[in-house]
Short mmCIF file of C-alpha atoms in Angstrom, two decimals:
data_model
loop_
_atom_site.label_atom_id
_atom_site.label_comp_id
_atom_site.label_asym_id
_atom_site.label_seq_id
_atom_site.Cartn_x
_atom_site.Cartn_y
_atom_site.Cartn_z
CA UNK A 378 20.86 -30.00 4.70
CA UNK A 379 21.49 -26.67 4.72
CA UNK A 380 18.79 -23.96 5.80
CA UNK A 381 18.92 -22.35 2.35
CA UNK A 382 19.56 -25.16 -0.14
CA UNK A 383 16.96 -25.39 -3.09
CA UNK A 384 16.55 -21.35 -2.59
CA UNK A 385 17.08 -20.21 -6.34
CA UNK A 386 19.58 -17.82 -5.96
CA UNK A 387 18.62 -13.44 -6.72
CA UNK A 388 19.60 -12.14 -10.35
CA UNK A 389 20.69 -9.42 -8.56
CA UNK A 390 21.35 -7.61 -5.94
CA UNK A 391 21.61 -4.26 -6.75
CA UNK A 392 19.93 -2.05 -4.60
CA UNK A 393 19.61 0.46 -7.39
CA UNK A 394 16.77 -1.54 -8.02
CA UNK A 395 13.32 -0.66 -7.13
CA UNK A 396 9.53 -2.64 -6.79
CA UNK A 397 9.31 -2.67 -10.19
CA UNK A 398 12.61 -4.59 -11.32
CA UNK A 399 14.36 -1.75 -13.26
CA UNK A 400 16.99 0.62 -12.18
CA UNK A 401 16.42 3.73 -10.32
CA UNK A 402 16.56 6.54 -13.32
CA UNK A 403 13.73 9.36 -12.09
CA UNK A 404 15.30 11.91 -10.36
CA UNK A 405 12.56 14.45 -10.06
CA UNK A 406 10.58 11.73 -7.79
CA UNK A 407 11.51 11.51 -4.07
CA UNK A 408 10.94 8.38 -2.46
CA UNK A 409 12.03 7.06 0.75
CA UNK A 410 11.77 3.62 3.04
CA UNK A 411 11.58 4.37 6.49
CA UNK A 412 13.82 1.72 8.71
CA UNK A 413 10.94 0.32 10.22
CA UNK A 414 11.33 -3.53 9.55
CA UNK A 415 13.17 -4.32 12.74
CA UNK A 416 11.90 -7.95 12.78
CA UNK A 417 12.52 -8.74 8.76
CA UNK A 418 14.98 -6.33 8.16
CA UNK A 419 15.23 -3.94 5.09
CA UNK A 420 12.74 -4.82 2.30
CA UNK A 421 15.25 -6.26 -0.85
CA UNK A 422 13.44 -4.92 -4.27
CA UNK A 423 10.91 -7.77 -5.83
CA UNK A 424 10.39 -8.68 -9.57
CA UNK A 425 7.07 -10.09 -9.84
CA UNK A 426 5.89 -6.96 -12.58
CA UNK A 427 8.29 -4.48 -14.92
CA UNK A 428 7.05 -0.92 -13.64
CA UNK A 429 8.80 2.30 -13.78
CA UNK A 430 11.13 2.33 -10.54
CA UNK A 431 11.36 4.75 -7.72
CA UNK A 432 14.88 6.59 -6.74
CA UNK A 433 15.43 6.58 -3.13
CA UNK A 434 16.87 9.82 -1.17
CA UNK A 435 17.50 11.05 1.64
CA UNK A 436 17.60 14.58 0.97
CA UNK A 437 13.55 14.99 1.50
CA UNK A 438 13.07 18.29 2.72
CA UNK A 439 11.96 18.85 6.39
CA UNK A 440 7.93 18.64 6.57
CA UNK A 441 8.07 21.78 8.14
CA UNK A 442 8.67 23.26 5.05
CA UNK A 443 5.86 21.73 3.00
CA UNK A 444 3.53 24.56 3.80
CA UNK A 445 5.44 27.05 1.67
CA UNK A 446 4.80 28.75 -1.55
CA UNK A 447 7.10 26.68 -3.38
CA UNK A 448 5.08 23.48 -1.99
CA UNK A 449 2.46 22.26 -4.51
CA UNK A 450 -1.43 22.72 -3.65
CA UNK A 451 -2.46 19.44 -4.62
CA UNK A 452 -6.40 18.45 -4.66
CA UNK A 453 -7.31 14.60 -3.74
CA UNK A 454 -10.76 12.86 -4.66
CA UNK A 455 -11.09 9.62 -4.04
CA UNK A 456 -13.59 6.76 -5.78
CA UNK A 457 -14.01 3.06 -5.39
CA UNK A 458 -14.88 0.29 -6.85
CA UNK A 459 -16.27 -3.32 -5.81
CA UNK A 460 -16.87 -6.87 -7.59
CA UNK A 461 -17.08 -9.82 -6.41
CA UNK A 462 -15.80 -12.86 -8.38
CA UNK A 463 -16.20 -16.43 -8.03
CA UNK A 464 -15.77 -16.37 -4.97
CA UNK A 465 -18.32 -17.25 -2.53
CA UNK A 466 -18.25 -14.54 -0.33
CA UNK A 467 -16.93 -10.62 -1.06
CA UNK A 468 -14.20 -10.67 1.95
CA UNK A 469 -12.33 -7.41 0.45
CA UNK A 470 -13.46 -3.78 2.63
CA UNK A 471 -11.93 -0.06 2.04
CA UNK A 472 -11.60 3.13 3.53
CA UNK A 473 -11.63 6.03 1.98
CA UNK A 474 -11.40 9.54 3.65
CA UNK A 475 -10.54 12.79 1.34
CA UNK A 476 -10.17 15.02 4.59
CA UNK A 477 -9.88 14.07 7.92
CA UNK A 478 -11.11 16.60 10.39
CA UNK A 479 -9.10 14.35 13.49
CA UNK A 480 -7.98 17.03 15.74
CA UNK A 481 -5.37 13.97 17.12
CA UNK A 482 -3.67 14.44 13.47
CA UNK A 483 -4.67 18.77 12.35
CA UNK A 484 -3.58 20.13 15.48
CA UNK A 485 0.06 19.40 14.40
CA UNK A 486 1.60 22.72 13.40
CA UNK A 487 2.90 21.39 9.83
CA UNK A 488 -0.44 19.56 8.85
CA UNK A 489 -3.02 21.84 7.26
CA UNK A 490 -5.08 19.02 5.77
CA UNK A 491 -4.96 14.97 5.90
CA UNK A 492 -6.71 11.94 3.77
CA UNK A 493 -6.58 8.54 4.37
CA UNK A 494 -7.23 5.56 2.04
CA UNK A 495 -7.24 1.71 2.61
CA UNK A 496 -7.62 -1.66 1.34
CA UNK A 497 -8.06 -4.94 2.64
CA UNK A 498 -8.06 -7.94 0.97
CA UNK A 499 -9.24 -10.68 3.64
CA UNK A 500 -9.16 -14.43 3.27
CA UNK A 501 -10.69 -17.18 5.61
CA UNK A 502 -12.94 -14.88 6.10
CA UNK A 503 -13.70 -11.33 6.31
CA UNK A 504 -13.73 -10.86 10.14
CA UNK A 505 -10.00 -9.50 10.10
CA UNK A 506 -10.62 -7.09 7.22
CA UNK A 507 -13.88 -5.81 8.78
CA UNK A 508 -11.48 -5.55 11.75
CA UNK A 509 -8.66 -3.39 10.01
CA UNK A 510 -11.09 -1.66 7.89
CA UNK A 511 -12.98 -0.16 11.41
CA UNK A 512 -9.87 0.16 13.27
CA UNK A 513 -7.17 1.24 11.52
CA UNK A 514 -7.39 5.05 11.54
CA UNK A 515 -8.74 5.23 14.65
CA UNK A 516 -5.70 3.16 16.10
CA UNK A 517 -3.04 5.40 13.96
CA UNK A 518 -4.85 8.57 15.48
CA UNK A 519 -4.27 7.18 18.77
CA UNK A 520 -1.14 5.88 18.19
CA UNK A 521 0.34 9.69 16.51
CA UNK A 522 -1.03 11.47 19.41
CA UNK A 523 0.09 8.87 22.30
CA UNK A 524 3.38 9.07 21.00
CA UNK A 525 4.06 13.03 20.76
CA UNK A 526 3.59 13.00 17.44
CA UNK A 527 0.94 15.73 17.19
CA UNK A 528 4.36 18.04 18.41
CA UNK A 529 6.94 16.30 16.78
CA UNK A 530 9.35 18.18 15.47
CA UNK A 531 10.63 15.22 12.86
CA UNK A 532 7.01 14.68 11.20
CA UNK A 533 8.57 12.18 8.99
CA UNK A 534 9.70 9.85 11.66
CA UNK A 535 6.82 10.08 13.99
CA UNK A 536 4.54 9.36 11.06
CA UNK A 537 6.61 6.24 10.09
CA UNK A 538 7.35 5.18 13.89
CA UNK A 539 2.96 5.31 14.29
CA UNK A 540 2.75 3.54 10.76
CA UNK A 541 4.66 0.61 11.84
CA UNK A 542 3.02 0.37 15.66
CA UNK A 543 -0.49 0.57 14.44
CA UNK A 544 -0.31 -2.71 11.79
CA UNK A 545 1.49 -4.05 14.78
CA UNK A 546 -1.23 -2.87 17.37
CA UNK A 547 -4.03 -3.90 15.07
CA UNK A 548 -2.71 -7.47 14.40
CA UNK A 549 -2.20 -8.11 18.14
CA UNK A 550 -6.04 -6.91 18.86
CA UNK A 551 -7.39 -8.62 16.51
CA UNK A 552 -4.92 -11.73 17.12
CA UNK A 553 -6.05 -11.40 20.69
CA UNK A 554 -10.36 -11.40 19.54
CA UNK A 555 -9.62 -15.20 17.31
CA UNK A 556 -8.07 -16.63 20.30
CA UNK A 557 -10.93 -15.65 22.64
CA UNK A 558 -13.69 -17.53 19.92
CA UNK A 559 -14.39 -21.53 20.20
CA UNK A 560 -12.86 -22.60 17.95
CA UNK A 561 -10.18 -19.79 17.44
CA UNK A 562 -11.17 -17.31 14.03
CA UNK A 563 -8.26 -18.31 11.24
CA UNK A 564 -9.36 -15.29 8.88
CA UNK A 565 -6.61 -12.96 7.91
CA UNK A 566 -6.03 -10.13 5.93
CA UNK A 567 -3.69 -7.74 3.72
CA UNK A 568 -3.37 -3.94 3.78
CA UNK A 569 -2.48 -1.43 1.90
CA UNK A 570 -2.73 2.42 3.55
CA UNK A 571 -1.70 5.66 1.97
CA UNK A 572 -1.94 8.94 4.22
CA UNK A 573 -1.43 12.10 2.19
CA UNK A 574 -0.23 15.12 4.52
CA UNK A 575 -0.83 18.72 3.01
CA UNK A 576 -2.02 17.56 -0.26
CA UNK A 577 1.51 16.03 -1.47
CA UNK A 578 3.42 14.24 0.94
CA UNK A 579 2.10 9.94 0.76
CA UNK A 580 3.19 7.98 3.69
CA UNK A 581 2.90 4.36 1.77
CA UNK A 582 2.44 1.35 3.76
CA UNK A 583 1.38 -2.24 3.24
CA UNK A 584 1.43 -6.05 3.99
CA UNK A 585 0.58 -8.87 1.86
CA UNK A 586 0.34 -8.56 -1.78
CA UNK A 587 -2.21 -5.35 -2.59
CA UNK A 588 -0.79 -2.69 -4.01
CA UNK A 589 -0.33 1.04 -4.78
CA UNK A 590 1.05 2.68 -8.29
CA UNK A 591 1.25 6.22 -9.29
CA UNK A 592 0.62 7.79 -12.48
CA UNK A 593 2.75 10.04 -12.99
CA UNK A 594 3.81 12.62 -16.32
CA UNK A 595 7.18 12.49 -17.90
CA UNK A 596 7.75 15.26 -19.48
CA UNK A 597 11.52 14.08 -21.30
CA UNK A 598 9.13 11.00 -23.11
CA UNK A 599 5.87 12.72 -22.88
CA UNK A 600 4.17 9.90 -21.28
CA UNK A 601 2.83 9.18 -18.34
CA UNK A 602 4.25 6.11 -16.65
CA UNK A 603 2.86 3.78 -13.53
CA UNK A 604 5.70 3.99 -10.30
CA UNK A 605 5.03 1.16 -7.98
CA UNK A 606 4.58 2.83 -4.53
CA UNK A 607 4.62 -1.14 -2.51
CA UNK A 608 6.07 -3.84 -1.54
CA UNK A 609 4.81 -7.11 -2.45
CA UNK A 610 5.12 -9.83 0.48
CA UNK A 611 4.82 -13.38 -1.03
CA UNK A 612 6.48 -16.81 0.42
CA UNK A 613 7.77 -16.31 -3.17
CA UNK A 614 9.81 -13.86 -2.93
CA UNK A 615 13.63 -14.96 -2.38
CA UNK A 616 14.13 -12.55 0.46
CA UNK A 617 10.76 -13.35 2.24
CA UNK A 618 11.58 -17.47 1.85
CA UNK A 619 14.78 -16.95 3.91
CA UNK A 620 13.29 -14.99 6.45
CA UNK A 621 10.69 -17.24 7.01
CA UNK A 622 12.66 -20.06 7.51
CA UNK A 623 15.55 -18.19 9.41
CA UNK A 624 12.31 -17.30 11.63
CA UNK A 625 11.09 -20.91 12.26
CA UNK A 626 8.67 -21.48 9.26
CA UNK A 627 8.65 -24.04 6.13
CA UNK A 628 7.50 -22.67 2.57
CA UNK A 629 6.53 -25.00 0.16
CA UNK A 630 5.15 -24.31 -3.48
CA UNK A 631 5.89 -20.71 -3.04
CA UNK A 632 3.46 -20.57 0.29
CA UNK A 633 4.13 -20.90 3.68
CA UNK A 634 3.29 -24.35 4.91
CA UNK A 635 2.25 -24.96 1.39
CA UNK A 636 -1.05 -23.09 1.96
CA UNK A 637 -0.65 -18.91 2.66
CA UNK A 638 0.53 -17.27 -0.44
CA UNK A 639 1.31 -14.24 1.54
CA UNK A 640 4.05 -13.38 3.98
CA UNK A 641 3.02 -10.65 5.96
CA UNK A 642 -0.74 -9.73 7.29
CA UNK A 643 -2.92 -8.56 9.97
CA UNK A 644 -4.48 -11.95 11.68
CA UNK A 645 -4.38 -15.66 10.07
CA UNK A 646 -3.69 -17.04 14.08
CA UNK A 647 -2.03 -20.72 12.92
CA UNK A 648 0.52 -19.20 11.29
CA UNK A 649 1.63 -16.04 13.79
CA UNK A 650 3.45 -18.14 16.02
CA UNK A 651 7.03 -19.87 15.15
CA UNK A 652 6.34 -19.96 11.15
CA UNK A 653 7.70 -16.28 10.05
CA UNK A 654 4.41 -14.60 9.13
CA UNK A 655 4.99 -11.18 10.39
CA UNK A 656 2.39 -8.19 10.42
CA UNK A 657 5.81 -5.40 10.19
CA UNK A 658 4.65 -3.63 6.97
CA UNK A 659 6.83 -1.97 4.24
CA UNK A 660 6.14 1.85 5.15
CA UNK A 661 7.39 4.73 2.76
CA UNK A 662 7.07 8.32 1.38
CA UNK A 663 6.68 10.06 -1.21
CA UNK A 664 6.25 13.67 -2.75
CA UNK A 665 3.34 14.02 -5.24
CA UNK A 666 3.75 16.77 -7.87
CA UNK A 667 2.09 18.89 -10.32
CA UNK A 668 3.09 15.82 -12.90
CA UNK A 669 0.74 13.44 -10.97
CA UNK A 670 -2.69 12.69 -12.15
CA UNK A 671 -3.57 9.49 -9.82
CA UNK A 672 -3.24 6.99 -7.70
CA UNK A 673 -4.64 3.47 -7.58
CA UNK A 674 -4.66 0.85 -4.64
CA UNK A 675 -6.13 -2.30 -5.30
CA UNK A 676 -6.13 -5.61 -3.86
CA UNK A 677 -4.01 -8.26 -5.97
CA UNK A 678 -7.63 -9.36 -8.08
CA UNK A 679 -6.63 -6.07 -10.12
CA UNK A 680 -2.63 -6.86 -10.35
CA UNK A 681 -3.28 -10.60 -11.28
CA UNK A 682 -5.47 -9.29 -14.37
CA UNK A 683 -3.58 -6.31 -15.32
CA UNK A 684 -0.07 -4.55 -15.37
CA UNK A 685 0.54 -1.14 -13.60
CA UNK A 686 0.85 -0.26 -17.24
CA UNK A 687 -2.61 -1.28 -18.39
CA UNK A 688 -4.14 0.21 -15.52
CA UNK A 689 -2.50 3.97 -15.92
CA UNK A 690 -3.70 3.46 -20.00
CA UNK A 691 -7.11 2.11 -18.73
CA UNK A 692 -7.71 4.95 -17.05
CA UNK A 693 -6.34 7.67 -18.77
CA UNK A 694 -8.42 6.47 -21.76
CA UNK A 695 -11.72 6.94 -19.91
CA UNK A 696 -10.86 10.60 -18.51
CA UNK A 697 -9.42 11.86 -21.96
CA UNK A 698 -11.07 15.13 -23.06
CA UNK A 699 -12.47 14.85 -19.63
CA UNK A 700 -13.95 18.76 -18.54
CA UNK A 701 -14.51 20.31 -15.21
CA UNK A 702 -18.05 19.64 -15.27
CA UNK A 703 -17.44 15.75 -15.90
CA UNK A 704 -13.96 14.96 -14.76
CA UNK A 705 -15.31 13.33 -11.87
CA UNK A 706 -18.10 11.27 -13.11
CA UNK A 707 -15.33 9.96 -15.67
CA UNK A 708 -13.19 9.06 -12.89
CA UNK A 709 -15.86 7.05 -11.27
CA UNK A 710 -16.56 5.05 -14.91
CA UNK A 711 -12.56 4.43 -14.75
CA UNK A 712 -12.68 3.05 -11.10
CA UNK A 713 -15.71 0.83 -11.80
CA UNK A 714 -14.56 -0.53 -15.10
CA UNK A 715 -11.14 -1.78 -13.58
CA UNK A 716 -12.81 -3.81 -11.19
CA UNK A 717 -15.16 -5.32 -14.09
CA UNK A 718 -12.17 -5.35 -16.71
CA UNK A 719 -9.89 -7.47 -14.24
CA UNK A 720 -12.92 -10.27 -13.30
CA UNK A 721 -13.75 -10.53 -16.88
CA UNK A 722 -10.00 -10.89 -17.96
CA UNK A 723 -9.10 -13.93 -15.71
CA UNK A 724 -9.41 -13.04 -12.03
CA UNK A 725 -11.81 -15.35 -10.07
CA UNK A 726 -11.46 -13.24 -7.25
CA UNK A 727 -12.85 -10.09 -5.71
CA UNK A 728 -11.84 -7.08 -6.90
CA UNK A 729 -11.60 -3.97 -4.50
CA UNK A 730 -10.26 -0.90 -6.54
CA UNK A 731 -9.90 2.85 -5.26
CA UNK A 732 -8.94 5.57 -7.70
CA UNK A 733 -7.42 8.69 -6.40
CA UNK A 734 -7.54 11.53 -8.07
CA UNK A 735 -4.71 14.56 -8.03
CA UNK A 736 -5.47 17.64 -9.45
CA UNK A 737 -4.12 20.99 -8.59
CA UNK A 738 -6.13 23.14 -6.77
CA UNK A 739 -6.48 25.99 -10.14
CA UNK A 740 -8.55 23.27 -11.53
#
């Protein structure tokens, strides 16, 4: 039998396609994937929701030139939100940071300001999110200034090249703690991280199934419309089946071994070794704008109750008419009631939301 047979075949493979399974047509928004996949190869776009797509470039201006006048002066906030469903135990954590004062991340000549924000969805368990959640920064920090990039010349690559090492350098510590326990931890987690440089430059990154959208302004439709910013890792997906099994591993009803619904994380020991789980995350960037009112990363209790299009229109219904005195206190309201709109929709499991808000800094 061939390694492939019973695979349904793509729809398609055009590459014009993005996340969201529609073709590329913004081209005010500039998005790119870094090449950092070396064990999976390049991420193929999924399908699993429509959502406005993202165009790829590679004519991203050098960071050095993102402290200019002509650079927007963005403002983030950040606000989160927690519920736990039916599920025994609340195994999601978060970090959220709206400035980090690092001096292993300022002290580089083309960062005037840096935020960090994170989500982990763990299952088994909640020993490898508590891990990631503690860790992660600390182990990028070390990572960007171990590896020269506090004086890197090519920001963009340095941040990418410390992106990928850091989910890899996390999985392997915390790989390295289960082993060392009688009997071995199994608990495992997904993450989603977005560090915003200057105010407008997102470095995107993520394994597992949490994700990231944008909400951004159109000003040809006069709407605002949700961009996917992830990468959704499932056993599902047709690209992630054939890597698993090129890679040793067996899916069966869309999970690997017939039990882990996700394809990429940080822990879950059984199935590291020999079965194609990976912890290489989808890592990419993109330029916020004046056009851009927020950002929401969630773990998939949100996604599984609502579309990227509900979510934008949730929100932007609780912050209409919003003013500077209560802008933020709406904000918060918005965060809070996604987490208790998506358990009372259909979601039986925890919901972990955070809710960035961009604003310009004339506001």
């Amino acid at each position: 039998m061939d390694l492939f047979d019973g695979l349904p075949i793509p729809k398609s493979q055009d590459l014009n396609r993005d996340i969201g399974g529609e073709r590329a047509t913004s081209s005010s928004l500039a998005v790119e994937k870094f090449a950092a996949h070396a064990e999976a190869g390049q991420d193929a776009p999924g399908r699993k929701r429509k959502a406005d797509s993202l165009e790829e470039t590679s004519e991203e201006p050098a960071l050095g030139s993102d402290k200019s006048a002509n650079s927007p002066k963005l403002v983030l906030k950040g606000f989160s939100a927690e519920m736990q469903g039916e599920r025994a135990a609340m195994e999601d954590r978060f970090c959220l940071m709206d400035i980090i004062t690092d001096s292993r991340v300022t002290k580089h000549r083309d960062i005037s300001s840096a935020a960090f924000y994170g989500v982990f969805d763990g299952h088994g368990g909640r020993r490898a999110a508590d891990f990631a959640a503690d860790s992660f920064l600390n182990f990028f920090l070390s990572n960007f200034l171990s590896r020269g990039g506090a004086t890197s010349t090519d920001l963009d690559s340095a941040v990418s090249t410390c992106m990928t090492a850091t989910y890899k350098t996390l999985d392997a510590n915390f790989l390295a703690k289960c082993i060392k326990q009688k009997p071995a931890w199994k608990d495992g987690t997904t993450a989603t991280t977005l560090l915003i440089l200057n105010g407008h430059t997102a470095f995107i990154s993520n394994v597992g199934d949490s994700q990231a959208i944008l909400c951004r302004y159109d000003a040809v439709t006069a709407e605002h419309r949700p961009i996917v910013l992830t990468v959704e890792h499932s056993a599902a997906r047709y690209e992630e089946r054939i890597r698993i099994q090129q890679q040793g591993g067996r899916v069966k009803d869309d999970r690997i071994e017939g039990i882990l619904e996700v394809s990429r994380s940080i822990g879950d020991l059984p199935y590291k070794k020999g079965m194609g789980l990976i912890s290489t995350p989808a890592v990419r960037k993109c330029s916020l704008t004046s056009d851009d009112k927020f950002i929401v990363v969630a773990c998939d209790g949100l996604w599984k109750s609502l579309t990227p299009t509900e979510v934008i229109h949730f929100v932007l219904s609780h912050i209409k008419d919003a003013t500077d005195e209560d802008i933020d206190a709406k904000f918060s309201s918005a965060c809070s009631g996604l987490a208790r709109e998506a358990v009372k929709r259909l979601t039986g499991d925890n919901v972990t939301v955070l809710l960035v808000r961009i604003s310009s800094d004339r506001q």
